Amino acid sequence: LPETSKICTVQKNTTAAVPSEARDRGQSRPMTTILYPPQSVEDLYLAQRVLVTGASRGIGRAIALELASQGYEIAINFQTREADAEATLAFISSAGGKARLLPFDVGHREEAEATLLEDVEKNGAFHGVICNAGIHADAAFPAMNPDQWDRVLGTNLDGFYNVLRPLIMPMIKTRSGGRIVNITSASG
Protein backbone atom coordinates (compact mmCIF):
# COMPACT_ATOMS: atom_id res chain seq x y z
CA LEU A 1 0.00 0.00 0.00
CA PRO A 2 1.19 3.53 -0.60
CA GLU A 3 2.82 5.25 2.37
CA THR A 4 0.01 7.82 2.45
CA SER A 5 -2.62 5.16 3.15
CA LYS A 6 -1.17 4.12 6.51
CA ILE A 7 -3.34 4.57 9.55
CA CYS A 8 -2.01 6.82 12.32
CA THR A 9 -2.87 7.88 15.88
CA VAL A 10 -5.98 9.64 17.09
CA GLN A 11 -5.34 13.34 17.55
CA LYS A 12 -7.45 14.75 20.37
CA ASN A 13 -8.34 18.38 21.00
CA THR A 14 -7.75 19.50 17.43
CA THR A 15 -10.22 20.67 14.82
CA ALA A 16 -10.43 19.97 11.14
CA ALA A 17 -10.77 22.65 8.52
CA VAL A 18 -14.43 23.42 8.01
CA PRO A 19 -16.19 25.41 5.31
CA SER A 20 -16.25 29.17 6.02
CA GLU A 21 -20.04 29.25 6.46
CA ALA A 22 -19.83 26.58 9.19
CA ARG A 23 -16.86 28.35 10.82
CA ASP A 24 -18.87 31.59 10.85
CA ARG A 25 -21.56 29.79 12.87
CA GLY A 26 -18.88 28.65 15.30
CA GLN A 27 -19.08 25.01 14.17
CA SER A 28 -16.12 22.71 13.95
CA ARG A 29 -15.61 19.01 14.28
CA PRO A 30 -12.77 17.13 15.90
CA MET A 31 -10.14 15.84 13.51
CA THR A 32 -9.51 12.14 14.06
CA THR A 33 -7.21 9.62 12.53
CA ILE A 34 -6.77 6.09 13.78
CA LEU A 35 -4.09 3.89 15.32
CA TYR A 36 -4.18 0.21 14.45
CA PRO A 37 -4.65 -1.93 16.41
CA PRO A 38 -7.32 0.12 18.16
CA GLN A 39 -6.19 1.49 21.52
CA SER A 40 -9.66 2.30 22.86
CA VAL A 41 -13.34 1.63 22.30
CA GLU A 42 -13.51 4.99 20.51
CA ASP A 43 -10.83 3.81 18.07
CA LEU A 44 -12.89 0.71 17.28
CA TYR A 45 -15.69 2.94 16.05
CA LEU A 46 -13.42 5.08 13.88
CA ALA A 47 -11.51 2.35 12.00
CA GLN A 48 -11.86 2.44 8.23
CA ARG A 49 -13.21 -1.09 7.81
CA VAL A 50 -15.27 -2.10 4.80
CA LEU A 51 -17.41 -5.20 4.42
CA VAL A 52 -17.64 -6.55 0.86
CA THR A 53 -20.26 -9.27 0.43
CA GLY A 54 -19.61 -11.80 -2.29
CA ALA A 55 -15.91 -10.89 -2.25
CA SER A 56 -14.56 -14.36 -3.01
CA ARG A 57 -14.49 -13.77 -6.77
CA GLY A 58 -15.60 -11.64 -9.69
CA ILE A 59 -16.76 -8.07 -9.10
CA GLY A 60 -16.64 -8.49 -5.31
CA ARG A 61 -13.01 -9.58 -5.41
CA ALA A 62 -12.10 -6.67 -7.68
CA ILE A 63 -13.80 -4.23 -5.30
CA ALA A 64 -12.08 -5.76 -2.26
CA LEU A 65 -8.66 -5.56 -3.93
CA GLU A 66 -9.16 -1.94 -4.99
CA LEU A 67 -10.39 -0.82 -1.56
CA ALA A 68 -7.52 -2.63 0.14
CA SER A 69 -5.07 -0.86 -2.18
CA GLN A 70 -6.55 2.42 -0.93
CA GLY A 71 -5.79 1.48 2.68
CA TYR A 72 -9.12 0.12 3.87
CA GLU A 73 -9.27 -2.96 6.07
CA ILE A 74 -11.49 -5.46 4.23
CA ALA A 75 -13.92 -8.01 5.65
CA ILE A 76 -14.22 -10.62 2.88
CA ASN A 77 -17.68 -12.15 2.97
CA PHE A 78 -18.49 -15.43 1.25
CA GLN A 79 -20.93 -18.28 1.72
CA THR A 80 -19.50 -21.43 0.15
CA ARG A 81 -16.40 -20.58 -1.90
CA GLU A 82 -13.85 -20.66 0.91
CA ALA A 83 -10.87 -21.42 -1.35
CA ASP A 84 -11.74 -18.42 -3.56
CA ALA A 85 -12.17 -16.20 -0.47
CA GLU A 86 -8.79 -17.35 0.84
CA ALA A 87 -7.27 -16.44 -2.54
CA THR A 88 -8.76 -12.93 -2.24
CA LEU A 89 -7.29 -12.70 1.26
CA ALA A 90 -3.89 -13.85 -0.04
CA PHE A 91 -3.93 -11.23 -2.84
CA ILE A 92 -4.66 -8.45 -0.34
CA SER A 93 -2.12 -9.68 2.21
CA SER A 94 0.65 -10.11 -0.38
CA ALA A 95 0.14 -6.50 -1.46
CA GLY A 96 0.53 -5.34 2.15
CA GLY A 97 -3.18 -4.82 2.85
CA LYS A 98 -5.23 -5.86 5.83
CA ALA A 99 -8.18 -8.22 5.42
CA ARG A 100 -9.93 -11.16 7.01
CA LEU A 101 -12.61 -13.66 6.16
CA LEU A 102 -16.18 -13.17 7.40
CA PRO A 103 -18.25 -16.13 6.17
CA PHE A 104 -22.05 -16.07 6.38
CA ASP A 105 -25.08 -16.44 4.12
CA VAL A 106 -26.49 -12.98 3.36
CA GLY A 107 -29.82 -14.62 2.54
CA HIS A 108 -30.18 -16.11 6.03
CA ARG A 109 -31.35 -13.31 8.33
CA GLU A 110 -30.49 -14.86 11.71
CA GLU A 111 -27.05 -16.05 10.60
CA ALA A 112 -26.17 -12.68 9.06
CA GLU A 113 -27.36 -10.75 12.12
CA ALA A 114 -25.54 -12.95 14.64
CA THR A 115 -22.28 -12.91 12.66
CA LEU A 116 -22.34 -9.17 12.04
CA LEU A 117 -23.32 -8.16 15.57
CA GLU A 118 -20.51 -10.32 16.95
CA ASP A 119 -18.06 -8.76 14.49
CA VAL A 120 -19.08 -5.18 15.37
CA GLU A 121 -18.83 -6.01 19.08
CA LYS A 122 -15.31 -7.35 18.58
CA ASN A 123 -13.93 -5.02 15.88
CA GLY A 124 -16.10 -1.91 15.85
CA ALA A 125 -18.41 -0.40 13.26
CA PHE A 126 -17.77 -0.64 9.55
CA HIS A 127 -16.97 2.55 7.66
CA GLY A 128 -18.50 1.11 4.50
CA VAL A 129 -20.54 -1.79 3.22
CA ILE A 130 -20.54 -3.03 -0.36
CA CYS A 131 -23.59 -5.26 -0.90
CA ASN A 132 -22.34 -7.24 -3.86
CA ALA A 133 -23.41 -10.84 -3.14
CA GLY A 134 -25.79 -12.19 -5.74
CA ILE A 135 -26.90 -15.41 -7.36
CA HIS A 136 -28.88 -16.35 -10.42
CA ALA A 137 -30.95 -19.35 -11.41
CA ASP A 138 -30.16 -20.56 -14.89
CA ALA A 139 -33.75 -20.66 -16.01
CA ALA A 140 -36.09 -18.33 -17.81
CA PHE A 141 -38.67 -16.85 -15.46
CA PRO A 142 -41.52 -19.18 -16.58
CA ALA A 143 -39.28 -22.18 -15.97
CA MET A 144 -38.15 -21.14 -12.47
CA ASN A 145 -39.50 -23.25 -9.66
CA PRO A 146 -40.46 -21.64 -6.32
CA ASP A 147 -37.23 -22.79 -4.59
CA GLN A 148 -35.07 -21.13 -7.27
CA TRP A 149 -37.12 -17.94 -6.99
CA ASP A 150 -36.81 -17.90 -3.18
CA ARG A 151 -33.03 -18.47 -3.28
CA VAL A 152 -32.48 -15.67 -5.80
CA LEU A 153 -34.64 -13.16 -3.91
CA GLY A 154 -33.27 -14.28 -0.54
CA THR A 155 -29.74 -13.43 -1.62
CA ASN A 156 -30.21 -10.60 -4.10
CA LEU A 157 -32.99 -8.69 -2.33
CA ASP A 158 -33.24 -9.82 1.30
CA GLY A 159 -29.44 -9.84 1.56
CA PHE A 160 -29.47 -6.04 1.49
CA TYR A 161 -31.76 -5.88 4.54
CA ASN A 162 -30.10 -8.79 6.34
CA VAL A 163 -26.64 -7.24 6.08
CA LEU A 164 -27.44 -3.57 6.64
CA ARG A 165 -29.98 -3.84 9.45
CA PRO A 166 -27.44 -4.90 12.12
CA LEU A 167 -24.75 -2.54 10.75
CA ILE A 168 -26.54 0.74 10.09
CA MET A 169 -26.88 2.10 13.64
CA PRO A 170 -23.24 1.40 14.59
CA MET A 171 -22.23 3.15 11.36
CA ILE A 172 -24.43 6.16 12.10
CA LYS A 173 -23.10 6.43 15.66
CA THR A 174 -19.54 6.90 14.38
CA ARG A 175 -20.52 10.09 12.53
CA SER A 176 -17.64 9.39 10.18
CA GLY A 177 -19.35 9.70 6.81
CA GLY A 178 -19.40 6.00 5.94
CA ARG A 179 -20.77 4.66 2.67
CA ILE A 180 -23.19 1.93 1.57
CA VAL A 181 -23.06 0.69 -2.01
CA ASN A 182 -25.48 -1.83 -3.53
CA ILE A 183 -24.55 -3.65 -6.71
CA THR A 184 -26.45 -6.02 -8.91
CA SER A 185 -25.41 -8.04 -11.92
CA ALA A 186 -27.22 -10.09 -14.50
CA SER A 187 -24.61 -12.78 -13.86
CA GLY A 188 -25.45 -13.24 -10.18
Tab-separated table of C-alpha atoms in Angstrom:
chain	number	residue	atom	x	y	z
A	1	LEU	CA	0.000	0.000	0.000
A	2	PRO	CA	1.195	3.534	-0.596
A	3	GLU	CA	2.823	5.248	2.369
A	4	THR	CA	0.006	7.817	2.453
A	5	SER	CA	-2.622	5.156	3.150
A	6	LYS	CA	-1.165	4.119	6.509
A	7	ILE	CA	-3.340	4.575	9.546
A	8	CYS	CA	-2.013	6.820	12.317
A	9	THR	CA	-2.870	7.876	15.880
A	10	VAL	CA	-5.977	9.644	17.093
A	11	GLN	CA	-5.335	13.345	17.549
A	12	LYS	CA	-7.452	14.747	20.368
A	13	ASN	CA	-8.340	18.385	21.000
A	14	THR	CA	-7.750	19.499	17.426
A	15	THR	CA	-10.218	20.666	14.818
A	16	ALA	CA	-10.426	19.972	11.136
A	17	ALA	CA	-10.771	22.648	8.522
A	18	VAL	CA	-14.429	23.423	8.014
A	19	PRO	CA	-16.195	25.411	5.311
A	20	SER	CA	-16.251	29.168	6.021
A	21	GLU	CA	-20.039	29.245	6.457
A	22	ALA	CA	-19.830	26.583	9.193
A	23	ARG	CA	-16.862	28.347	10.824
A	24	ASP	CA	-18.867	31.585	10.847
A	25	ARG	CA	-21.556	29.791	12.868
A	26	GLY	CA	-18.882	28.648	15.301
A	27	GLN	CA	-19.079	25.010	14.172
A	28	SER	CA	-16.117	22.714	13.954
A	29	ARG	CA	-15.615	19.011	14.276
A	30	PRO	CA	-12.772	17.133	15.903
A	31	MET	CA	-10.137	15.836	13.507
A	32	THR	CA	-9.514	12.139	14.064
A	33	THR	CA	-7.207	9.617	12.533
A	34	ILE	CA	-6.769	6.085	13.784
A	35	LEU	CA	-4.090	3.891	15.320
A	36	TYR	CA	-4.185	0.213	14.449
A	37	PRO	CA	-4.651	-1.929	16.406
A	38	PRO	CA	-7.325	0.121	18.161
A	39	GLN	CA	-6.193	1.492	21.517
A	40	SER	CA	-9.660	2.296	22.860
A	41	VAL	CA	-13.345	1.628	22.305
A	42	GLU	CA	-13.513	4.991	20.508
A	43	ASP	CA	-10.832	3.807	18.069
A	44	LEU	CA	-12.892	0.713	17.282
A	45	TYR	CA	-15.688	2.937	16.051
A	46	LEU	CA	-13.423	5.075	13.880
A	47	ALA	CA	-11.505	2.348	11.996
A	48	GLN	CA	-11.855	2.435	8.225
A	49	ARG	CA	-13.207	-1.085	7.810
A	50	VAL	CA	-15.266	-2.097	4.795
A	51	LEU	CA	-17.410	-5.203	4.420
A	52	VAL	CA	-17.636	-6.545	0.862
A	53	THR	CA	-20.256	-9.266	0.432
A	54	GLY	CA	-19.605	-11.804	-2.287
A	55	ALA	CA	-15.906	-10.890	-2.245
A	56	SER	CA	-14.558	-14.357	-3.011
A	57	ARG	CA	-14.486	-13.769	-6.770
A	58	GLY	CA	-15.597	-11.637	-9.693
A	59	ILE	CA	-16.764	-8.074	-9.100
A	60	GLY	CA	-16.639	-8.490	-5.312
A	61	ARG	CA	-13.007	-9.579	-5.413
A	62	ALA	CA	-12.096	-6.669	-7.683
A	63	ILE	CA	-13.803	-4.229	-5.300
A	64	ALA	CA	-12.078	-5.761	-2.259
A	65	LEU	CA	-8.658	-5.559	-3.933
A	66	GLU	CA	-9.157	-1.945	-4.987
A	67	LEU	CA	-10.389	-0.817	-1.564
A	68	ALA	CA	-7.516	-2.635	0.140
A	69	SER	CA	-5.066	-0.858	-2.182
A	70	GLN	CA	-6.545	2.424	-0.930
A	71	GLY	CA	-5.787	1.482	2.680
A	72	TYR	CA	-9.125	0.125	3.873
A	73	GLU	CA	-9.275	-2.959	6.072
A	74	ILE	CA	-11.486	-5.459	4.230
A	75	ALA	CA	-13.921	-8.010	5.645
A	76	ILE	CA	-14.222	-10.618	2.880
A	77	ASN	CA	-17.681	-12.152	2.966
A	78	PHE	CA	-18.494	-15.429	1.252
A	79	GLN	CA	-20.927	-18.276	1.720
A	80	THR	CA	-19.504	-21.432	0.150
A	81	ARG	CA	-16.403	-20.585	-1.900
A	82	GLU	CA	-13.850	-20.664	0.909
A	83	ALA	CA	-10.869	-21.415	-1.352
A	84	ASP	CA	-11.742	-18.425	-3.556
A	85	ALA	CA	-12.167	-16.196	-0.474
A	86	GLU	CA	-8.785	-17.349	0.842
A	87	ALA	CA	-7.275	-16.445	-2.539
A	88	THR	CA	-8.760	-12.931	-2.238
A	89	LEU	CA	-7.286	-12.702	1.263
A	90	ALA	CA	-3.890	-13.846	-0.039
A	91	PHE	CA	-3.929	-11.232	-2.839
A	92	ILE	CA	-4.662	-8.453	-0.343
A	93	SER	CA	-2.118	-9.678	2.213
A	94	SER	CA	0.645	-10.113	-0.375
A	95	ALA	CA	0.136	-6.500	-1.462
A	96	GLY	CA	0.526	-5.341	2.146
A	97	GLY	CA	-3.177	-4.822	2.846
A	98	LYS	CA	-5.233	-5.860	5.832
A	99	ALA	CA	-8.180	-8.218	5.422
A	100	ARG	CA	-9.927	-11.160	7.009
A	101	LEU	CA	-12.613	-13.657	6.160
A	102	LEU	CA	-16.182	-13.174	7.396
A	103	PRO	CA	-18.248	-16.133	6.173
A	104	PHE	CA	-22.047	-16.074	6.380
A	105	ASP	CA	-25.078	-16.442	4.119
A	106	VAL	CA	-26.493	-12.977	3.356
A	107	GLY	CA	-29.822	-14.620	2.536
A	108	HIS	CA	-30.185	-16.111	6.034
A	109	ARG	CA	-31.346	-13.306	8.332
A	110	GLU	CA	-30.494	-14.861	11.710
A	111	GLU	CA	-27.049	-16.051	10.603
A	112	ALA	CA	-26.174	-12.675	9.062
A	113	GLU	CA	-27.356	-10.747	12.125
A	114	ALA	CA	-25.539	-12.954	14.643
A	115	THR	CA	-22.284	-12.906	12.658
A	116	LEU	CA	-22.340	-9.171	12.036
A	117	LEU	CA	-23.321	-8.163	15.574
A	118	GLU	CA	-20.505	-10.319	16.954
A	119	ASP	CA	-18.061	-8.757	14.485
A	120	VAL	CA	-19.075	-5.185	15.375
A	121	GLU	CA	-18.832	-6.010	19.084
A	122	LYS	CA	-15.311	-7.352	18.578
A	123	ASN	CA	-13.930	-5.021	15.875
A	124	GLY	CA	-16.097	-1.908	15.846
A	125	ALA	CA	-18.412	-0.402	13.264
A	126	PHE	CA	-17.767	-0.635	9.552
A	127	HIS	CA	-16.967	2.554	7.656
A	128	GLY	CA	-18.500	1.107	4.502
A	129	VAL	CA	-20.542	-1.791	3.221
A	130	ILE	CA	-20.537	-3.034	-0.362
A	131	CYS	CA	-23.589	-5.263	-0.896
A	132	ASN	CA	-22.342	-7.241	-3.858
A	133	ALA	CA	-23.414	-10.842	-3.142
A	134	GLY	CA	-25.785	-12.194	-5.743
A	135	ILE	CA	-26.895	-15.415	-7.355
A	136	HIS	CA	-28.881	-16.350	-10.423
A	137	ALA	CA	-30.949	-19.354	-11.406
A	138	ASP	CA	-30.155	-20.563	-14.888
A	139	ALA	CA	-33.746	-20.659	-16.014
A	140	ALA	CA	-36.094	-18.332	-17.808
A	141	PHE	CA	-38.673	-16.847	-15.465
A	142	PRO	CA	-41.519	-19.182	-16.583
A	143	ALA	CA	-39.275	-22.183	-15.968
A	144	MET	CA	-38.147	-21.138	-12.467
A	145	ASN	CA	-39.500	-23.247	-9.656
A	146	PRO	CA	-40.456	-21.636	-6.325
A	147	ASP	CA	-37.234	-22.786	-4.587
A	148	GLN	CA	-35.075	-21.128	-7.268
A	149	TRP	CA	-37.124	-17.942	-6.990
A	150	ASP	CA	-36.810	-17.901	-3.179
A	151	ARG	CA	-33.030	-18.474	-3.284
A	152	VAL	CA	-32.480	-15.672	-5.798
A	153	LEU	CA	-34.645	-13.164	-3.910
A	154	GLY	CA	-33.267	-14.279	-0.539
A	155	THR	CA	-29.735	-13.427	-1.624
A	156	ASN	CA	-30.215	-10.598	-4.098
A	157	LEU	CA	-32.995	-8.691	-2.334
A	158	ASP	CA	-33.242	-9.818	1.299
A	159	GLY	CA	-29.440	-9.836	1.560
A	160	PHE	CA	-29.470	-6.040	1.494
A	161	TYR	CA	-31.763	-5.880	4.539
A	162	ASN	CA	-30.103	-8.794	6.339
A	163	VAL	CA	-26.641	-7.242	6.080
A	164	LEU	CA	-27.437	-3.574	6.640
A	165	ARG	CA	-29.980	-3.842	9.448
A	166	PRO	CA	-27.436	-4.900	12.116
A	167	LEU	CA	-24.751	-2.536	10.752
A	168	ILE	CA	-26.538	0.737	10.086
A	169	MET	CA	-26.876	2.101	13.638
A	170	PRO	CA	-23.240	1.398	14.592
A	171	MET	CA	-22.228	3.154	11.362
A	172	ILE	CA	-24.434	6.165	12.102
A	173	LYS	CA	-23.105	6.433	15.658
A	174	THR	CA	-19.538	6.895	14.377
A	175	ARG	CA	-20.521	10.094	12.530
A	176	SER	CA	-17.636	9.388	10.181
A	177	GLY	CA	-19.352	9.700	6.814
A	178	GLY	CA	-19.403	5.997	5.940
A	179	ARG	CA	-20.772	4.655	2.674
A	180	ILE	CA	-23.190	1.932	1.571
A	181	VAL	CA	-23.064	0.686	-2.014
A	182	ASN	CA	-25.479	-1.827	-3.533
A	183	ILE	CA	-24.545	-3.652	-6.705
A	184	THR	CA	-26.454	-6.020	-8.913
A	185	SER	CA	-25.410	-8.038	-11.917
A	186	ALA	CA	-27.218	-10.091	-14.502
A	187	SER	CA	-24.605	-12.784	-13.858
A	188	GLY	CA	-25.454	-13.243	-10.180
